[in-house]
Short mmCIF file of C-alpha atoms and ligand atoms in Angstrom, two decimals:
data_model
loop_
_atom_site.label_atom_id
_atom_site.label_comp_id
_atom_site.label_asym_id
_atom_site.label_seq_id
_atom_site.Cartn_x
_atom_site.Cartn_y
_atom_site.Cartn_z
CA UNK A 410 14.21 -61.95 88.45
CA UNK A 411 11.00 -59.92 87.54
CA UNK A 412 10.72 -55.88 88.21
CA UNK A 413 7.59 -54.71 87.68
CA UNK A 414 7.86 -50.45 86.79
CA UNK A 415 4.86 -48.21 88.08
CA UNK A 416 3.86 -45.15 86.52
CA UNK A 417 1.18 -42.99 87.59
CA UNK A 418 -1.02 -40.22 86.64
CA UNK A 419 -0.24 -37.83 83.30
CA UNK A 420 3.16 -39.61 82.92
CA UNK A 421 1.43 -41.06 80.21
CA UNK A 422 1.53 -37.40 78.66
CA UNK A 423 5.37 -37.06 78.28
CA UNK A 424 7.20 -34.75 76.17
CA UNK A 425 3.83 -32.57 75.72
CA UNK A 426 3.92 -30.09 78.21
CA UNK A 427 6.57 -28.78 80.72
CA UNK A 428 9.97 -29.86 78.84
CA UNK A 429 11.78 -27.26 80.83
CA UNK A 430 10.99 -29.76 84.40
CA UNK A 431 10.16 -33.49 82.75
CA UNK A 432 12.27 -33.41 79.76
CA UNK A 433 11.35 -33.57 76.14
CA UNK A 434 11.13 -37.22 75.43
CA UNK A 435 7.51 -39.19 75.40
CA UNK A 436 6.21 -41.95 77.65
CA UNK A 437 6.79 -44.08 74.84
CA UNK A 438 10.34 -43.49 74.49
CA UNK A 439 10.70 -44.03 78.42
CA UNK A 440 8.99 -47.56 78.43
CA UNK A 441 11.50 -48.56 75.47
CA UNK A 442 14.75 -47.03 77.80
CA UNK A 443 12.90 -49.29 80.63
CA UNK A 444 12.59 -52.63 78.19
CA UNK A 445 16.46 -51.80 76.75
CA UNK A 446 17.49 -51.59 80.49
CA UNK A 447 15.67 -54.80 81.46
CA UNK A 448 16.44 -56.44 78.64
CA UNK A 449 20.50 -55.91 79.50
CA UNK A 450 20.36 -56.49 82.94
CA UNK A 451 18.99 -59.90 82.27
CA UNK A 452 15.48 -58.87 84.15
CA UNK A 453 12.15 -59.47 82.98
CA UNK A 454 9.65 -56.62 83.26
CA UNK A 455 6.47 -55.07 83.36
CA UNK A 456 5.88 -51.85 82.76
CA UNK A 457 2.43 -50.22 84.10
CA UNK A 458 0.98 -46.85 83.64
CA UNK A 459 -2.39 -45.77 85.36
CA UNK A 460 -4.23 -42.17 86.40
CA UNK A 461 -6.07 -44.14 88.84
CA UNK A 462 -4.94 -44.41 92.26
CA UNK A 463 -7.19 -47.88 92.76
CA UNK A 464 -5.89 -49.50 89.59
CA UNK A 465 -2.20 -48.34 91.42
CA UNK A 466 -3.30 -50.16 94.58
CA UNK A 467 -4.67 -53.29 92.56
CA UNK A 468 -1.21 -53.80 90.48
CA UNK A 469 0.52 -53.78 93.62
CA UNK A 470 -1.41 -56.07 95.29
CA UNK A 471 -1.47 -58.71 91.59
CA UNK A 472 2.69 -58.29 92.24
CA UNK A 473 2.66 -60.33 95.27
CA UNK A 474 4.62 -63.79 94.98
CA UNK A 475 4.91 -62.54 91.50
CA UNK A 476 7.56 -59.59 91.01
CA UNK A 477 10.77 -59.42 93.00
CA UNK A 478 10.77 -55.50 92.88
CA UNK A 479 9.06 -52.53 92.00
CA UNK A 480 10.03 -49.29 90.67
CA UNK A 481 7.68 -46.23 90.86
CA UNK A 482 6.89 -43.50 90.26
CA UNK A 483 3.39 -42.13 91.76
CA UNK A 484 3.82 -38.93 89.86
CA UNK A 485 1.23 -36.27 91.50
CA UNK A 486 -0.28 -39.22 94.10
CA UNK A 487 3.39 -39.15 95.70
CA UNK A 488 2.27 -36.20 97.68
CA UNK A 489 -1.13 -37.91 99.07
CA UNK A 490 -1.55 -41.64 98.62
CA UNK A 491 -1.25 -43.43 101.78
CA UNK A 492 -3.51 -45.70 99.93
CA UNK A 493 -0.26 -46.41 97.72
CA UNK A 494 1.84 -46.62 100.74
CA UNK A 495 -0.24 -48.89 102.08
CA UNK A 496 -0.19 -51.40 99.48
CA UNK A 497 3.73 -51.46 99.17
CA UNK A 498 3.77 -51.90 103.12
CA UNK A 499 1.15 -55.03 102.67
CA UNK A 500 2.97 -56.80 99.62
CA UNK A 501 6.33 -56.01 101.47
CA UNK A 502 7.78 -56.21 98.14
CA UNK A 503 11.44 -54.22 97.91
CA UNK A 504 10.21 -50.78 95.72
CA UNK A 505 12.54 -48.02 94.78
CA UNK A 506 11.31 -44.67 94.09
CA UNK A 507 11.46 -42.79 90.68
CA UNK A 508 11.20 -38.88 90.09
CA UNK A 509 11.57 -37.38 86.87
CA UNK A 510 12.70 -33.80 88.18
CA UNK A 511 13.67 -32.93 91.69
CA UNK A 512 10.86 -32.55 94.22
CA UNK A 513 13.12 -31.72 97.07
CA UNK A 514 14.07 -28.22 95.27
CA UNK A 515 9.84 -27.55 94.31
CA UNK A 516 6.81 -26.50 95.84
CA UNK A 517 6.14 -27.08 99.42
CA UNK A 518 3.55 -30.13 98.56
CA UNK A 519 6.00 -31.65 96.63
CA UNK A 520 7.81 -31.96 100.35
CA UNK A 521 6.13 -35.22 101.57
CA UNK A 522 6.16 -38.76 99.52
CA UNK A 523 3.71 -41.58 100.99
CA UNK A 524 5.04 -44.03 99.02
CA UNK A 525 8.46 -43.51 99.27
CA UNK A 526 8.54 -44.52 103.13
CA UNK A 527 7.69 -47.67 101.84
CA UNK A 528 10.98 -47.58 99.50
CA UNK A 529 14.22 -48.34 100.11
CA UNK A 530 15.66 -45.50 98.03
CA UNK A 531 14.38 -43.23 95.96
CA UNK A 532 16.21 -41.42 92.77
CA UNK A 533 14.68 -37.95 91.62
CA UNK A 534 16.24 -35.24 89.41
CA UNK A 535 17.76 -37.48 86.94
CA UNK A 536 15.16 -37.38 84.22
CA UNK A 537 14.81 -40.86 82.57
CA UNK A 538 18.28 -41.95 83.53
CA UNK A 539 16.67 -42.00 87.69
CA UNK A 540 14.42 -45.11 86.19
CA UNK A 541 17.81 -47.03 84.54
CA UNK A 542 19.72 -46.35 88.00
CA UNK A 543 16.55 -47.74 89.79
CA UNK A 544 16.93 -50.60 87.91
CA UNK A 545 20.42 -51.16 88.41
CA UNK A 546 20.15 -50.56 92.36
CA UNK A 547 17.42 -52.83 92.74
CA UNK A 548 18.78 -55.84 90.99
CA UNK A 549 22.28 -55.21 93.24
CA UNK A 550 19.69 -54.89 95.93
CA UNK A 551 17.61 -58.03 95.81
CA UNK A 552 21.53 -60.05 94.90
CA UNK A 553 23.11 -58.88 98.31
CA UNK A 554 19.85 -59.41 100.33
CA UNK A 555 18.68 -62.73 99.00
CA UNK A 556 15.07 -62.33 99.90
CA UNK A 557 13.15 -61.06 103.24
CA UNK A 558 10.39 -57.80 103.72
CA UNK A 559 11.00 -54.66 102.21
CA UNK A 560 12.80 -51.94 105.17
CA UNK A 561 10.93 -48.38 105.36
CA UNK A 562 12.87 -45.08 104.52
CA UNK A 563 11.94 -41.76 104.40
CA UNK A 564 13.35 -39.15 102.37
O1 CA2 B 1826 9.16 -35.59 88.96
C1 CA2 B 1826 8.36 -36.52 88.87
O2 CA2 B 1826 8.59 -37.57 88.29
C2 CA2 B 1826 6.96 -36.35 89.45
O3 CA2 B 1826 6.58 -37.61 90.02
C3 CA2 B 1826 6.05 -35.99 88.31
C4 CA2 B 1826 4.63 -35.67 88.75
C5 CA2 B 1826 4.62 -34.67 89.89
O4 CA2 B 1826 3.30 -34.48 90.38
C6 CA2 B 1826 5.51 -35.11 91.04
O5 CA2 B 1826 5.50 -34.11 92.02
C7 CA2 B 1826 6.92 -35.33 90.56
C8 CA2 B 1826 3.82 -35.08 87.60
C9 CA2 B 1826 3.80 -35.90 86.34
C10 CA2 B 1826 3.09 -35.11 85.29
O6 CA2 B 1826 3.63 -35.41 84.03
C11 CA2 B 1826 3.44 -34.51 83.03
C12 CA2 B 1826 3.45 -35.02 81.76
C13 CA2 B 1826 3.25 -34.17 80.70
C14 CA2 B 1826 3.09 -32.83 80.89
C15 CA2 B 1826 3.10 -32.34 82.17
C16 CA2 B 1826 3.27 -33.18 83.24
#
């Protein structure tokens, strides 16, 4: 089984700015709790970091017949990428949604997530801990569904 793990824009910036909503830890430190989970959970991974929505839209389409799930996190393009949505819809891959802190309870932008209608759950408020859950849901996922398109939620 291979994940691979999307990151987007400034999560590259971890731990610099902001403790008090993203936590204190670096993006370093959350690829390594990605690897450790992988590693465990007898999944192999890659783990992909871009602040460019295009480069997004490109991985995505390079995981087709070639990752069994994705875990993202859009990070600020959550709140505008259909582009991103789009691209999860065509590879039909099943994706789970990451969010560091919890959108629902922040500003009023924060209120929509494109890509997360093409995810079958999403897990937000959790700090790095949302990203080993992911992980854990996904691989139960893709066991007790045994292959087929990705269904659309909203949250
Ligand atoms: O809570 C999340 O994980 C977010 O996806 C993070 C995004 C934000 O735009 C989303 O609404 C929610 C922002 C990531 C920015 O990361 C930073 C890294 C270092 C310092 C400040 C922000």
């Amino acid at each position: 089984m291979k994940f691979l793990v999307i990151n987007g824009p400034n999560l590259n910036l971890l731990g610099r700015r902001e403790p008090d909503i993203y936590g204190g830890e670096t993006y370093a430190r959350l690829e390594e709790l990605i690897r450790d989970t992988c590693l465990r959970e007898g999944v192999e991974v890659e783990v992909f970091q871009s602040n460019h929505e295009g480069a997004i839209v490109d991985r995505i389409q390079q995981a087709l017949d070639a990752v069994d799930g994705i875990v993202i996190n859009p990070a600020a393009y959550t709140h505008t990428s259909v582009a991103i949505l789009d691209a999860l819809k065509a590879v039909a891959i099943p994706a789970v949604e990451v969010h560091l802190s919890d959108v629902r309870s922040r500003e009023a932008f924060r209120q929509v997530s494109y890509p997360g209608m093409a995810c079958v759950r999403t897990f937000m408020g959790l700090g790095f801990e949302g990203y080993r859950q992911a992980i854990l849901f996904l691989k139960d996922y893709l066991a007790q569904r045994g292959g087929g398109a990705c269904s659309t939620v909203s949250w």
